[in-house]
PDB file of C-alpha atoms in Angstrom:
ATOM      1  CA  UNK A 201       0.000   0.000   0.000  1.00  0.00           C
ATOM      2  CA  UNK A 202       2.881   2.340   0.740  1.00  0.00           C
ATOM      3  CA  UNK A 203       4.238   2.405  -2.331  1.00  0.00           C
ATOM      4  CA  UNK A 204       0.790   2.837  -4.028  1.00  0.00           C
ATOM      5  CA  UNK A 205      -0.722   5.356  -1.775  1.00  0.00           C
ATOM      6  CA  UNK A 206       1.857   6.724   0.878  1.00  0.00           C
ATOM      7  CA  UNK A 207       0.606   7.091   4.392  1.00  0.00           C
ATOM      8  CA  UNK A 208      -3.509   8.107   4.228  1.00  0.00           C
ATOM      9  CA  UNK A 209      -5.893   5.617   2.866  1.00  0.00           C
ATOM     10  CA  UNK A 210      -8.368   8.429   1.718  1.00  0.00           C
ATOM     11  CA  UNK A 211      -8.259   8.614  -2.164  1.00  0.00           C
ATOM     12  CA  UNK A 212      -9.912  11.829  -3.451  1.00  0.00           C
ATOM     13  CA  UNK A 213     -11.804  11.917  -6.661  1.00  0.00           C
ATOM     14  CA  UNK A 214     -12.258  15.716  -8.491  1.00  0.00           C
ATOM     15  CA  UNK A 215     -15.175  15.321 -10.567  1.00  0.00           C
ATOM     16  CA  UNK A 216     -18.348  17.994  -9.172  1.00  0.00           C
ATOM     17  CA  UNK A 217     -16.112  20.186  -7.315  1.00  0.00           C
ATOM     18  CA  UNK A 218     -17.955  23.229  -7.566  1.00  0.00           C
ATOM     19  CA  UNK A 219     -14.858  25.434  -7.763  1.00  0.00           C
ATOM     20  CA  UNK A 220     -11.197  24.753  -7.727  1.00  0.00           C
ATOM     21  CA  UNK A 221     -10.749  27.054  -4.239  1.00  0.00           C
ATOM     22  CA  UNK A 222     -13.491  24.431  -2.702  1.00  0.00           C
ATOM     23  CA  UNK A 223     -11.863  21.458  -4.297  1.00  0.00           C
ATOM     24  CA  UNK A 224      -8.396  22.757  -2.654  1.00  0.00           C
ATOM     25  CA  UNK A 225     -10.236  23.198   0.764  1.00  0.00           C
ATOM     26  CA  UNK A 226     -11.517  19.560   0.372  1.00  0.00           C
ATOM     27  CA  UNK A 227      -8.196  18.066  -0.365  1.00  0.00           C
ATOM     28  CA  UNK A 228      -6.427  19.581   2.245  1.00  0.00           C
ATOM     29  CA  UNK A 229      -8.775  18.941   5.067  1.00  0.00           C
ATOM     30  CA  UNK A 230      -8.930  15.619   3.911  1.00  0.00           C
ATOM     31  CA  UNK A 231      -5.520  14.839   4.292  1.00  0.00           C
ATOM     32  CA  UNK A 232      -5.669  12.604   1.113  1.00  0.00           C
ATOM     33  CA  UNK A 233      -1.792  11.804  -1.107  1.00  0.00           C
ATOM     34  CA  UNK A 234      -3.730  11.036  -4.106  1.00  0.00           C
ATOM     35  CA  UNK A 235      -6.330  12.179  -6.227  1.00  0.00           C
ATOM     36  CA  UNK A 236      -8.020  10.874  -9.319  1.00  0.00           C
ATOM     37  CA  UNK A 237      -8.484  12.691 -12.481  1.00  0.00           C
ATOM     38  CA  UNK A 238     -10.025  12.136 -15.688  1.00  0.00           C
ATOM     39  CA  UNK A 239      -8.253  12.083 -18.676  1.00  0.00           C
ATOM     40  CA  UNK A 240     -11.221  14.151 -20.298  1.00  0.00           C
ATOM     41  CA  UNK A 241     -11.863  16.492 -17.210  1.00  0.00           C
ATOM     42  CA  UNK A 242      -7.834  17.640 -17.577  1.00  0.00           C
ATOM     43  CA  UNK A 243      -8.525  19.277 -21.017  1.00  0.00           C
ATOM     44  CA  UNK A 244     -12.688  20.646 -19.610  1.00  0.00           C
ATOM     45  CA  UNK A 245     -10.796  22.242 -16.555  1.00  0.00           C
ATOM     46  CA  UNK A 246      -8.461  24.062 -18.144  1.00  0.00           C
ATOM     47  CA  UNK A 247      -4.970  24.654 -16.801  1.00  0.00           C
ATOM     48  CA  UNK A 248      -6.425  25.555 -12.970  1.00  0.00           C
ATOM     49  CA  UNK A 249      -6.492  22.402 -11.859  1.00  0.00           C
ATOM     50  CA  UNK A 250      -2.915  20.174 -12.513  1.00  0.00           C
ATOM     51  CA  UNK A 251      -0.896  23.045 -10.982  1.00  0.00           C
ATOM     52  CA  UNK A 252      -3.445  23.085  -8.222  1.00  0.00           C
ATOM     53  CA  UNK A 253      -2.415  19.355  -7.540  1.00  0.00           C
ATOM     54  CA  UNK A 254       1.264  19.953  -8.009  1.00  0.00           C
ATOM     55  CA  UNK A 255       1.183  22.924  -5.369  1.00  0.00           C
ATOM     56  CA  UNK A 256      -0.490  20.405  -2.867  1.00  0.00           C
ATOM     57  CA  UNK A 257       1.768  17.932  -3.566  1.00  0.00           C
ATOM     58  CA  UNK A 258      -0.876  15.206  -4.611  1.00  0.00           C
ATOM     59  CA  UNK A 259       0.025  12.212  -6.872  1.00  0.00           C
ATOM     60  CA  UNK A 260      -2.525  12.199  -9.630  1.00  0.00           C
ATOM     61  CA  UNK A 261      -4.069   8.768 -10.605  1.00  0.00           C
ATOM     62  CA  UNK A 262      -5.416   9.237 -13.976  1.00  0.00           C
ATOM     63  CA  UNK A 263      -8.521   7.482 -14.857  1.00  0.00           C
ATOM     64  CA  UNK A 264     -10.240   6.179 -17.750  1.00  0.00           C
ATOM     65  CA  UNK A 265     -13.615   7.407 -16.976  1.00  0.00           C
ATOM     66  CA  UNK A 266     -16.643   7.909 -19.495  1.00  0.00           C
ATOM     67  CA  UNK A 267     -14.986   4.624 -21.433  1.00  0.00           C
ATOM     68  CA  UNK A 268     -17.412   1.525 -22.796  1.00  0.00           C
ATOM     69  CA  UNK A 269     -14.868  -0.665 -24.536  1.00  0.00           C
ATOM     70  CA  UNK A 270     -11.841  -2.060 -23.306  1.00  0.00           C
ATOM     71  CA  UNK A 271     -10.585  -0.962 -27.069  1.00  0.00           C
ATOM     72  CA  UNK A 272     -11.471   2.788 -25.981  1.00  0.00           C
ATOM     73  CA  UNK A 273      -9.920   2.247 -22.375  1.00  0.00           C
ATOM     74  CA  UNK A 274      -6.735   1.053 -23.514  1.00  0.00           C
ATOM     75  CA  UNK A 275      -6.465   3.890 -25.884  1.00  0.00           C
ATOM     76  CA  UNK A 276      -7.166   6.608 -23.216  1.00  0.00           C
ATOM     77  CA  UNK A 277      -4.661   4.558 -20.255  1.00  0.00           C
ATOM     78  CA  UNK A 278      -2.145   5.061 -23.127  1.00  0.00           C
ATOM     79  CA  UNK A 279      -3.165   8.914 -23.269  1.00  0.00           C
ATOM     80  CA  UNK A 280      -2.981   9.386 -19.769  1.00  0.00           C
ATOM     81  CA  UNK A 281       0.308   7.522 -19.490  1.00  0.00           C
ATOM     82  CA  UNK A 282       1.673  10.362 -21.774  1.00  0.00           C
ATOM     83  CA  UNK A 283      -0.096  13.066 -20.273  1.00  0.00           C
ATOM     84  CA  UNK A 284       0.771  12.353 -16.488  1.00  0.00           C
ATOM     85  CA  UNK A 285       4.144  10.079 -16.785  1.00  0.00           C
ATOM     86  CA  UNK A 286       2.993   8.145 -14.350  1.00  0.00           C
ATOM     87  CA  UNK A 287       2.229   3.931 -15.229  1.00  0.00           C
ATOM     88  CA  UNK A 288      -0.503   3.759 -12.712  1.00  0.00           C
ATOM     89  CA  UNK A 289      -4.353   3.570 -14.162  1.00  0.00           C
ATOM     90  CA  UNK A 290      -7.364   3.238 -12.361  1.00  0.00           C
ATOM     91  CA  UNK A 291      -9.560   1.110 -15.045  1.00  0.00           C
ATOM     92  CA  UNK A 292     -13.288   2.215 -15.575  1.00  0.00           C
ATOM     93  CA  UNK A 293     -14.825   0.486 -18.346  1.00  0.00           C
ATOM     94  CA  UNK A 294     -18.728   1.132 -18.619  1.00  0.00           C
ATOM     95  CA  UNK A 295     -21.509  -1.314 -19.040  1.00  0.00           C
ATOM     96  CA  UNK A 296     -24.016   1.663 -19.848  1.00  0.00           C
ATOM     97  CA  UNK A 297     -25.318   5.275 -19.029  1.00  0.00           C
ATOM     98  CA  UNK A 298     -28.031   4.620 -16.713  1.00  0.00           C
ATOM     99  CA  UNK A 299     -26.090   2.424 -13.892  1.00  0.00           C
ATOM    100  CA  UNK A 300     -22.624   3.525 -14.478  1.00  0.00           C
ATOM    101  CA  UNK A 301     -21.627  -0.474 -12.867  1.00  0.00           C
ATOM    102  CA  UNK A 302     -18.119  -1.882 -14.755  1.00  0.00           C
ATOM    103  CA  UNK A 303     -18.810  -4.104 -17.591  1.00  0.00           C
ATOM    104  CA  UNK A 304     -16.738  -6.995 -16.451  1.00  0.00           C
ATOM    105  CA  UNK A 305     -15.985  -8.807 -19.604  1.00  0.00           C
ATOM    106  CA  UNK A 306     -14.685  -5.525 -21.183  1.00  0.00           C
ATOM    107  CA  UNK A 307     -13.028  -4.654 -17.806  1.00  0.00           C
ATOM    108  CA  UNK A 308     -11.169  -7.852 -17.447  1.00  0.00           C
ATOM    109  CA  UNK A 309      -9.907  -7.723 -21.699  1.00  0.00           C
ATOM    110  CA  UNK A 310      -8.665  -4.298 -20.793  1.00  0.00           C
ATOM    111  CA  UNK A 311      -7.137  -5.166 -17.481  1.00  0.00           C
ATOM    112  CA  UNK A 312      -4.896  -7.761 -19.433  1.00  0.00           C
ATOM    113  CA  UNK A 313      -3.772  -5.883 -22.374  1.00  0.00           C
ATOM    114  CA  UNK A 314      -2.782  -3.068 -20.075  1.00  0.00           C
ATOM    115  CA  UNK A 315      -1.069  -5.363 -17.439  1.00  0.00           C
ATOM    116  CA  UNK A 316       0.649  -6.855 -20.310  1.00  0.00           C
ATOM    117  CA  UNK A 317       1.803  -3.134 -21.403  1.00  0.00           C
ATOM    118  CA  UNK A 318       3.275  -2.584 -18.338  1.00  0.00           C
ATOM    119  CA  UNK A 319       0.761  -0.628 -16.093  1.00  0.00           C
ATOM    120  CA  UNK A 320      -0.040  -0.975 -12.867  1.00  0.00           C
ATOM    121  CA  UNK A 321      -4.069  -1.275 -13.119  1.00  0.00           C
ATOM    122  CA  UNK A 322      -6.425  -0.615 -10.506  1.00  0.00           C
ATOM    123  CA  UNK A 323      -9.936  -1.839 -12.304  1.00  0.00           C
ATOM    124  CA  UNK A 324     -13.152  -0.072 -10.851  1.00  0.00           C
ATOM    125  CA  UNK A 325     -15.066  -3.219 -10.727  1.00  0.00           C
ATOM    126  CA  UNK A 326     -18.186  -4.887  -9.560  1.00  0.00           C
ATOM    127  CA  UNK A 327     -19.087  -6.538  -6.062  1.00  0.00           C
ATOM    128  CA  UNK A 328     -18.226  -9.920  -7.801  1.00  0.00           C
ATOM    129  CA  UNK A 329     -15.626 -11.844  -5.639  1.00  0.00           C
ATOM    130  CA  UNK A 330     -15.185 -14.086  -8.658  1.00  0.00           C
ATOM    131  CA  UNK A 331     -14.055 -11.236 -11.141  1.00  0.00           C
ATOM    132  CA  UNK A 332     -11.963  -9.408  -8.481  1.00  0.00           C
ATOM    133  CA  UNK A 333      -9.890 -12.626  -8.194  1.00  0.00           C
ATOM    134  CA  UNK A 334     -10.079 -12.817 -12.068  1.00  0.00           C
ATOM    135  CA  UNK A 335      -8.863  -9.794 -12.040  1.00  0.00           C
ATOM    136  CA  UNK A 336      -6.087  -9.903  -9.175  1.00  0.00           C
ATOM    137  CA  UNK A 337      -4.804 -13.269 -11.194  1.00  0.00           C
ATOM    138  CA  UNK A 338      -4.402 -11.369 -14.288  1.00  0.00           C
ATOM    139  CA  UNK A 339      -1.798  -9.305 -12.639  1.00  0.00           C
ATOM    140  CA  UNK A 340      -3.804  -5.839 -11.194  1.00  0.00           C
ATOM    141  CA  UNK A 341      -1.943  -4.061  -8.916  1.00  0.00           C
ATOM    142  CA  UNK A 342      -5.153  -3.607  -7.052  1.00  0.00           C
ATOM    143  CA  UNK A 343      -8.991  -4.295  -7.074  1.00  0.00           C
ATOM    144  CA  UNK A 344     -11.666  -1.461  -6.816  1.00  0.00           C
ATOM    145  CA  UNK A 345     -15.238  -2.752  -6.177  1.00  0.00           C
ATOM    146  CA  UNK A 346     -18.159  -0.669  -6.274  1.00  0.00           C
ATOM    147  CA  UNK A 347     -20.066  -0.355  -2.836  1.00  0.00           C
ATOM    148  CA  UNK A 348     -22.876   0.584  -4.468  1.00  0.00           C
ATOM    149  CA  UNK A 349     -23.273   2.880  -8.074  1.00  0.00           C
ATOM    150  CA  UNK A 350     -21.525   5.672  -8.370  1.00  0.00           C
ATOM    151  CA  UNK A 351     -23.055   8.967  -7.237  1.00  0.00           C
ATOM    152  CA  UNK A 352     -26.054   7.167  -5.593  1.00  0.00           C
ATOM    153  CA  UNK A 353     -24.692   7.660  -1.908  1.00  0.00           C
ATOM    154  CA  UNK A 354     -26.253   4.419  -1.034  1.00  0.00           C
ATOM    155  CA  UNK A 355     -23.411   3.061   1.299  1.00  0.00           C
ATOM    156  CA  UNK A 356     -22.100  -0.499   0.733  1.00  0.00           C
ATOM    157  CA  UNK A 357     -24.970  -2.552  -0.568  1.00  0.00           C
ATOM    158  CA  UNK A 358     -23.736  -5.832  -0.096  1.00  0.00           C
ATOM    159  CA  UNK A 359     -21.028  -5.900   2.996  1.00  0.00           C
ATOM    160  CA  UNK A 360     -20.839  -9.555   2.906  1.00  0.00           C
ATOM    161  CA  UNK A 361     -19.512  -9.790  -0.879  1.00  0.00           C
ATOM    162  CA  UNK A 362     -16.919  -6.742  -0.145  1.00  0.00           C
ATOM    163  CA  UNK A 363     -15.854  -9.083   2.770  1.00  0.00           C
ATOM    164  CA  UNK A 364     -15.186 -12.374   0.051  1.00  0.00           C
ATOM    165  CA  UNK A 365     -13.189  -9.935  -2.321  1.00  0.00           C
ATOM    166  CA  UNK A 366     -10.899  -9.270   0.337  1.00  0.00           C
ATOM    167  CA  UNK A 367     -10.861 -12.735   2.001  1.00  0.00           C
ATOM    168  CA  UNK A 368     -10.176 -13.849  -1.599  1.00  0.00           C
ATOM    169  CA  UNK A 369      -7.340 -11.491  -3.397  1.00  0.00           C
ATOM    170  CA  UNK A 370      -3.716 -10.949  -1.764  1.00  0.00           C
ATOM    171  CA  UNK A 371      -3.937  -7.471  -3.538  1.00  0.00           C
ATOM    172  CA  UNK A 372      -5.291  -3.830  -2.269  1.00  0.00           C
ATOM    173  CA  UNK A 373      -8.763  -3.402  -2.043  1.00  0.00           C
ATOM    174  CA  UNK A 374      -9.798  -0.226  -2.418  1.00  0.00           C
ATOM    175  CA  UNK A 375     -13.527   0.637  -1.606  1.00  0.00           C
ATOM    176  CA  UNK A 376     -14.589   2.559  -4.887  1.00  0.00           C
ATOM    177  CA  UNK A 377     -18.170   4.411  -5.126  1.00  0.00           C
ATOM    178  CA  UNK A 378     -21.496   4.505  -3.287  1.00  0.00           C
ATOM    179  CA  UNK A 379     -19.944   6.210  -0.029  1.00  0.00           C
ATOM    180  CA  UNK A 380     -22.871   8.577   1.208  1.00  0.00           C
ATOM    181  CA  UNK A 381     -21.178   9.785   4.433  1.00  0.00           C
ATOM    182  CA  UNK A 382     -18.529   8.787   7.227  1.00  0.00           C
ATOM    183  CA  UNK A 383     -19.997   5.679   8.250  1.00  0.00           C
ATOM    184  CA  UNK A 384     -20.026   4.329   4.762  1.00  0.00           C
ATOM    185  CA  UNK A 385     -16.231   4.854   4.721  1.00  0.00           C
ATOM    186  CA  UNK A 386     -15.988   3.469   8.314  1.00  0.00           C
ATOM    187  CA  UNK A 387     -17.495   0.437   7.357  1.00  0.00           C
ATOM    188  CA  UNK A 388     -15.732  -0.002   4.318  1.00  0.00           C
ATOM    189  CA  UNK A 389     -12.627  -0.413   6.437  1.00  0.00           C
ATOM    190  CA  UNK A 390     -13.908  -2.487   9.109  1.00  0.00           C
ATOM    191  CA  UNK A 391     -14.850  -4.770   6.260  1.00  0.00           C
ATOM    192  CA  UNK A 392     -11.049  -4.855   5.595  1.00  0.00           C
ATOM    193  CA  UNK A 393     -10.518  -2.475   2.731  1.00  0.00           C
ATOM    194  CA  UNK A 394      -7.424  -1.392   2.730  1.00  0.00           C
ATOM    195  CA  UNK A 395      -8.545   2.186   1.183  1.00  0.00           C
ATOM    196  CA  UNK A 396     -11.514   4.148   0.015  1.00  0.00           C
ATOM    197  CA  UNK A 397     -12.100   6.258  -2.705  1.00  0.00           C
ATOM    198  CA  UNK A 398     -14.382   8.982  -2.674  1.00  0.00           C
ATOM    199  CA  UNK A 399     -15.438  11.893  -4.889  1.00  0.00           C
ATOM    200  CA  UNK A 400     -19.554  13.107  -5.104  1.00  0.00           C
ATOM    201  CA  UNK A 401     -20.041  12.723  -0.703  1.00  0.00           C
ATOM    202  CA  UNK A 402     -17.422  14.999  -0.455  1.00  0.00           C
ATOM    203  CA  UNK A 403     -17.695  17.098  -3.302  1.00  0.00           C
ATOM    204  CA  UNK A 404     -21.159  17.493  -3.672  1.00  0.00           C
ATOM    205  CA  UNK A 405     -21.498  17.702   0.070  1.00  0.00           C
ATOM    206  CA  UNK A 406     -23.242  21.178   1.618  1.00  0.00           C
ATOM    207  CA  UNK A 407     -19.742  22.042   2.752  1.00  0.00           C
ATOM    208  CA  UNK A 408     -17.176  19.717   1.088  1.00  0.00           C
ATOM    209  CA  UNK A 409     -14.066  20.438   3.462  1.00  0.00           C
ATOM    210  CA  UNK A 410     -16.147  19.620   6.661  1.00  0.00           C
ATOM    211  CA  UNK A 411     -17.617  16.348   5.064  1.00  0.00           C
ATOM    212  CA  UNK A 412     -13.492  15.528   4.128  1.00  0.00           C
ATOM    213  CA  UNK A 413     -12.510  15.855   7.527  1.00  0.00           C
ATOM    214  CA  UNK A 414     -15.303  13.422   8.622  1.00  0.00           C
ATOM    215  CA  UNK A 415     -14.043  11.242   5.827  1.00  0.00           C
ATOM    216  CA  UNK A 416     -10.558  11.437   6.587  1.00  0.00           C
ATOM    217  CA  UNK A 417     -11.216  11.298  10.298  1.00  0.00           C
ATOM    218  CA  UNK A 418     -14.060   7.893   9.268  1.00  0.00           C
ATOM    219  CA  UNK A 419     -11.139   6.145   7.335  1.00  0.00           C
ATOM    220  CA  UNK A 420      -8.716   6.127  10.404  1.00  0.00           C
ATOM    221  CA  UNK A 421     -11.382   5.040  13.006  1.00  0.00           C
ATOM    222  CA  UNK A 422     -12.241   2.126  10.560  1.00  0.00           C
ATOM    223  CA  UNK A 423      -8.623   0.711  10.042  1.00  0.00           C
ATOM    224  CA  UNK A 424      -7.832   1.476  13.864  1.00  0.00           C
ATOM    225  CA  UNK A 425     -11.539  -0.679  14.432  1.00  0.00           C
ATOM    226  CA  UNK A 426     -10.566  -3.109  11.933  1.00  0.00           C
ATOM    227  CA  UNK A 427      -7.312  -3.825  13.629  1.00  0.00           C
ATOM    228  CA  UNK A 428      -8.431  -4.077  16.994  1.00  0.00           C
ATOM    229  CA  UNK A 429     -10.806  -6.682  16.435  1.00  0.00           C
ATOM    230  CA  UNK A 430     -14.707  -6.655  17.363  1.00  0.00           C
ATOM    231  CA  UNK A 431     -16.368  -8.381  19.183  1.00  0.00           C
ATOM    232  CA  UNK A 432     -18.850 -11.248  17.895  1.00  0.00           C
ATOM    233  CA  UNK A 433     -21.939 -10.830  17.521  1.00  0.00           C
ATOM    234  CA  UNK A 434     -24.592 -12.523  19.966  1.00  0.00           C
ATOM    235  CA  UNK A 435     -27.844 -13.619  19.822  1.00  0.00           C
ATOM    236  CA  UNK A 436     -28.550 -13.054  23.651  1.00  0.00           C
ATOM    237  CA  UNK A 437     -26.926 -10.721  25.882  1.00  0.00           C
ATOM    238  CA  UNK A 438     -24.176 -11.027  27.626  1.00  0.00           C
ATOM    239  CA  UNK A 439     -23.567  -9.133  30.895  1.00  0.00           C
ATOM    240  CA  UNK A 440     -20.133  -6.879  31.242  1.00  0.00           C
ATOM    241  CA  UNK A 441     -19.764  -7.443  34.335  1.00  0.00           C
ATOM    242  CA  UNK A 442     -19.327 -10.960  36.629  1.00  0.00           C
ATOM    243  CA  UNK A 443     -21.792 -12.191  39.384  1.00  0.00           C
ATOM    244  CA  UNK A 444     -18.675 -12.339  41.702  1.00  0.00           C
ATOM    245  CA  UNK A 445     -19.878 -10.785  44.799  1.00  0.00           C
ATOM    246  CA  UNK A 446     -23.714 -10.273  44.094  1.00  0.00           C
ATOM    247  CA  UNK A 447     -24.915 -10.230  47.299  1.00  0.00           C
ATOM    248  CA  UNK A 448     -27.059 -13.156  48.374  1.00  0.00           C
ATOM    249  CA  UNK A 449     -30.578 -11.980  49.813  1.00  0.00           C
TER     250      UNK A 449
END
């Protein structure tokens, strides 16, 4: 993870930032090393927003977002490879309009023929243990499953299934859409995630560098949780505290 993402395990996305001062605010309060950026948002933005990343310091993940073929996907990793020197990709590749959710057979032809050219690929996939594996085995540096589609805010829809991907891949997992608020993100790590990505919850959020505090602050509690163990869950109570000297009436 260290070499992929340095110290914070809050990934920042850019897209609906309302302005590049409240995108700024947002990225610094959420203590984030990374951010991803479209290849196709660089060139709508205009030349604001790369120097804004390069004054912060952030490392820019290009993605491949608004792609529906793995033929159009490799084409724009290949752009973006150019454009940012950098051989890291995060992989969208878009079954259709209305549900934004990965096509996986497209997802996993690009994921190979990009592996093969020498990137590290991080697919944005679906809740599908089997195709994160598929995916992990064909050499991704990483594994990026939805929580829920993207921009819907509905939290992780299927906990148990984020729980098999991780249980069944030795690489990252990285928590990617469907994050409403902090407890989504929380969750996401006490599932085992070893990183969330976020963009719309914070972004479009009332005020975006509040909600990336809570996110950044959301992230840490779940890893710390997540590390310390839980405890299981019961059926019937069971008391804190011992009947060792109850009195006797």
């Amino acid at each position: 993870m260290a070499d992929l993402f340095g110290e914070s395990r809050l990934i920042l996305g850019t897209g609906g930032a309302e302005s590049l001062a409240a995108l700024e605010a947002a990225i610094v309060a959420s203590g984030t090393e990374m951010v991803t950026v479209a290849l196709r948002r660089v060139d709508a933005a205009g030349p604001g927003l790369l120097p804004l990343l390069d004054r912060l310091g952030m490392r820019v993940l290009p993605n491949t977002a608004g792609c529906y073929t793995a033929s159009d996907a490799v084409k724009a990793a290949h752009l973006a490879r150019d454009a940012f020197e950098t051989d890291l990709i995060k992989l969208e590749v878009i079954g259709d309009e209305r549900t934004l959710l990965p096509d996986g057979v497209e997802l996993l032809r690009a994921a190979e023929r990009l592996v093969g050219d020498g990137f590290q690929v991080l697919p944005y996939t679906s809740d599908d243990p089997i195709l994160a594996r598929r995916l992990a085995d064909a050499g991704c540096a990483a594994v990026m499953p939805a929580g829920a589609p993207i921009g819907s805010g509905l939290g992780i829809g299927n906990p148990h299934h984020i729980r098999l991907i991780r249980d069944s891949v030795d690489v990252p997992v990285i928590l990617d859409a469907g994050i409403g608020t902090a407890s989504d993100a929380a969750l996401a790590m006490e599932l085992g995630c070893d990183a969330v990505l976020i963009a719309s919850a914070v972004t479009r959020a009332a005020d975006p560098a509040r909600m990336a505090a809570a996110m950044r602050h959301a992230v840490e509690a779940g890893r710390l949780a997540a590390g310390a163990g839980r405890i299981p869950k019961r059926y019937h109570a069971l008391a804190s505290t011992s009947d060792d000297g109850r009195p006797a009436w």
